[in-house]
Amino acid sequence: MMRRFFPRPLLSLTVLLLWVVITNAASLGLLLFGGLLALAVPLVTRPFWPDPPRLVRPWPALRFLGIFALDIVTANWRVARLVIGPLHRLSPAFVEVPLDLRDPFVATLLASVVSLTPGTVSIDVDRQRWILLVHALDAPDPQALVREIKDRYEKPLKEIFAC
Amino acid sequence: MSTMSTATEYAVAALIVLGALFVLLGSIGLARLPDFLTRLHGPTKATTLGVGALLLASAIFFSTRPDRGVSLHELAILFFLFITAPVTAHLLAKAALHRQAKARDGEQRTTADREKARSAPESPLG
């Protein structure tokens, strides 16, 4: 019964939260309408969605968000220094990160996280060989970057979505 | 405004300055860095910490005003920015790679042709 009305509970929750956030919903009417949206949007958009991975561990997910936020701040400082420093010292590089995960959605999430942390932009996910192609602004040691991405981001994501 | 405590005012001001600084640094990166792919790193930086700090300042400012409740619009802005920015970067980078690959292919063909042309008159000697 639950499954029938909420095929994507997480999507429903996201829609509801976004609605509350956008409208600053204080009144009961707005809240009810948000609930209606949370019910309708996943049902209507169901054909578009691929098989979703299940969020199995919410607490490590929160921890991951915290680490991610901190990384954005520290990486920003590092890249800021690189950008105003002497440019000839930069060693930009393409780095291939072999992935252990095998889920398109989680791979997209990982790619987005890599793109949002400054200094690295993900360019492609090769779904035949499961390789994430990353461009780094300054990677004197590409292997270290590969290890960092795998340990810091891929491992927790694999754990969170159990894939 | 008058009910806003000094500490909050300082916090909001500091966040605005910090955000503006990082947006500026992102722009400097965009202007200074030598090629397309390294330039791509500038704006991604500006959107994360730069806009993040500005939005946080906005959220604090409007949440501490007496006539309103908590302001949460900023969270939505941040959320949408964070899910769209990597897509833009990804598309730009891919487009750049395709163009580069095309240019490189052309280059290789011409150098190969040139070498062929160069080696052709030598072949009777060899």
Coordinates of N, CA and C in Angstrom, one line a residue, chain B residues 43-113:
Chain B
P43 N 34.8 29.0 -12.5 CA 33.4 29.2 -12.1 C 32.9 28.1 -11.2
T44 N 33.4 26.9 -11.3 CA 32.8 25.9 -10.3 C 33.2 26.3 -8.9
K45 N 34.3 26.9 -8.7 CA 34.7 27.4 -7.4 C 33.8 28.5 -7.0
A46 N 33.5 29.4 -7.9 CA 32.7 30.6 -7.5 C 31.3 30.2 -7.1
T47 N 30.8 29.1 -7.8 CA 29.4 28.8 -7.4 C 29.3 28.1 -6.1
T48 N 30.4 27.4 -5.7 CA 30.2 26.6 -4.4 C 30.4 27.5 -3.2
L49 N 31.6 27.9 -2.9 CA 31.8 28.7 -1.7 C 31.4 30.1 -1.8
G50 N 31.6 30.7 -3.0 CA 31.2 32.1 -3.2 C 29.7 32.4 -3.0
V51 N 29.0 31.7 -3.9 CA 27.5 31.9 -3.8 C 27.0 31.3 -2.5
G52 N 27.6 30.2 -2.0 CA 27.2 29.6 -0.8 C 27.3 30.6 0.4
A53 N 28.4 31.3 0.5 CA 28.5 32.3 1.6 C 27.5 33.4 1.4
L54 N 27.3 33.9 0.2 CA 26.4 35.0 0.0 C 25.0 34.5 0.4
L55 N 24.6 33.3 0.0 CA 23.3 32.8 0.3 C 23.1 32.6 1.8
L56 N 24.2 32.2 2.5 CA 24.1 32.0 3.9 C 23.9 33.4 4.6
A57 N 24.6 34.4 4.1 CA 24.4 35.7 4.6 C 23.0 36.2 4.5
S58 N 22.5 35.9 3.3 CA 21.1 36.3 3.0 C 20.1 35.6 4.0
A59 N 20.3 34.3 4.2 CA 19.5 33.6 5.1 C 19.5 34.1 6.5
I60 N 20.7 34.4 7.0 CA 20.8 34.9 8.3 C 20.2 36.3 8.4
F61 N 20.4 37.2 7.4 CA 19.9 38.5 7.4 C 18.3 38.5 7.5
F62 N 17.7 37.7 6.6 CA 16.3 37.7 6.6 C 15.6 36.9 7.7
S63 N 16.4 36.0 8.2 CA 15.8 35.2 9.4 C 15.8 36.0 10.7
T64 N 16.7 36.9 10.8 CA 16.8 37.7 12.1 C 16.0 38.9 12.0
R65 N 15.3 39.2 10.9 CA 14.4 40.3 10.9 C 13.2 40.0 11.7
P66 N 12.7 41.0 12.5 CA 11.6 40.7 13.5 C 10.3 40.4 12.8
D67 N 10.0 41.0 11.6 CA 8.7 40.8 11.1 C 8.5 39.5 10.4
R68 N 9.6 38.8 10.1 CA 9.4 37.5 9.3 C 9.9 36.3 10.1
G69 N 9.5 35.2 9.6 CA 10.0 33.9 10.2 C 11.3 33.6 9.6
V70 N 11.6 32.3 9.7 CA 12.9 31.8 9.2 C 12.9 31.9 7.6
S71 N 13.9 32.4 7.0 CA 14.0 32.4 5.6 C 14.7 31.2 5.0
L72 N 14.1 30.4 4.2 CA 14.7 29.2 3.8 C 14.9 29.1 2.3
H73 N 14.5 30.2 1.6 CA 14.6 30.2 0.1 C 16.0 29.8 -0.3
E74 N 17.0 30.4 0.4 CA 18.4 30.2 0.1 C 18.8 28.8 0.0
L75 N 18.2 27.9 0.8 CA 18.5 26.5 0.7 C 18.1 25.9 -0.6
A76 N 17.0 26.4 -1.1 CA 16.5 25.9 -2.4 C 17.4 26.3 -3.5
I77 N 17.8 27.6 -3.4 CA 18.7 28.1 -4.4 C 20.0 27.3 -4.5
L78 N 20.5 27.1 -3.3 CA 21.8 26.3 -3.1 C 21.6 24.9 -3.7
F79 N 20.5 24.3 -3.4 CA 20.2 22.9 -3.8 C 20.2 22.9 -5.4
F80 N 19.5 23.8 -6.0 CA 19.4 23.8 -7.4 C 20.7 24.1 -8.1
L81 N 21.4 25.0 -7.5 CA 22.8 25.4 -8.0 C 23.7 24.1 -8.0
F82 N 23.6 23.4 -6.9 CA 24.5 22.3 -6.7 C 24.2 21.1 -7.6
I83 N 22.9 21.0 -8.0 CA 22.6 19.9 -8.9 C 22.7 20.3 -10.3
T84 N 22.8 21.6 -10.6 CA 22.9 22.0 -12.0 C 24.3 22.4 -12.4
A85 N 25.1 22.9 -11.5 CA 26.5 23.3 -11.9 C 27.3 22.2 -12.5
P86 N 27.3 21.0 -11.9 CA 28.2 19.9 -12.4 C 27.7 19.5 -13.8
V87 N 26.4 19.7 -14.1 CA 25.9 19.3 -15.4 C 26.5 20.2 -16.5
T88 N 26.4 21.5 -16.2 CA 27.0 22.5 -17.1 C 28.5 22.2 -17.3
A89 N 29.2 22.1 -16.2 CA 30.6 21.8 -16.4 C 30.9 20.6 -17.2
H90 N 30.1 19.5 -17.0 CA 30.3 18.3 -17.7 C 30.0 18.5 -19.2
L91 N 29.0 19.2 -19.5 CA 28.6 19.4 -20.9 C 29.7 20.3 -21.6
L92 N 30.2 21.3 -20.9 CA 31.2 22.2 -21.5 C 32.5 21.4 -21.7
A93 N 32.9 20.6 -20.7 CA 34.1 19.8 -20.9 C 34.0 18.8 -22.0
K94 N 32.9 18.2 -22.1 CA 32.7 17.2 -23.2 C 32.8 17.8 -24.5
A95 N 32.1 18.9 -24.7 CA 32.1 19.7 -25.9 C 33.5 20.0 -26.3
A96 N 34.3 20.5 -25.3 CA 35.7 20.9 -25.5 C 36.5 19.7 -26.0
L97 N 36.3 18.6 -25.3 CA 37.1 17.4 -25.7 C 36.8 17.0 -27.1
H98 N 35.5 17.0 -27.5 CA 35.2 16.6 -28.8 C 35.8 17.5 -29.9
R99 N 35.8 18.8 -29.6 CA 36.4 19.7 -30.5 C 37.9 19.5 -30.6
Q100 N 38.5 19.3 -29.4 CA 40.0 19.1 -29.3 C 40.3 17.8 -30.1
A101 N 39.5 16.7 -29.9 CA 39.8 15.5 -30.6 C 39.8 15.7 -32.1
K102 N 38.8 16.5 -32.5 CA 38.7 16.7 -33.9 C 39.9 17.5 -34.4
A103 N 40.3 18.5 -33.7 CA 41.4 19.3 -34.1 C 42.7 18.4 -34.1
R104 N 42.8 17.5 -33.1 CA 44.0 16.7 -33.0 C 44.1 15.7 -34.2
D105 N 42.9 15.2 -34.5 CA 42.8 14.3 -35.7 C 43.3 15.0 -36.9
G106 N 42.8 16.2 -37.1 CA 43.2 16.9 -38.3 C 44.7 17.2 -38.3
E107 N 45.2 17.5 -37.1 CA 46.6 17.8 -37.0 C 47.5 16.6 -37.4
Q108 N 47.0 15.4 -36.8 CA 47.8 14.2 -37.0 C 47.8 13.9 -38.5
R109 N 46.6 14.1 -39.1 CA 46.5 13.7 -40.5 C 47.5 14.6 -41.3
T110 N 47.5 15.9 -41.0 CA 48.4 16.8 -41.8 C 49.8 16.4 -41.5
T111 N 50.2 16.1 -40.2 CA 51.6 15.8 -40.0 C 52.0 14.5 -40.7
A112 N 51.0 13.6 -40.7 CA 51.2 12.3 -41.3 C 51.4 12.5 -42.8
D113 N 50.6 13.4 -43.4 CA 50.7 13.7 -44.8 C 52.0 14.3 -45.1

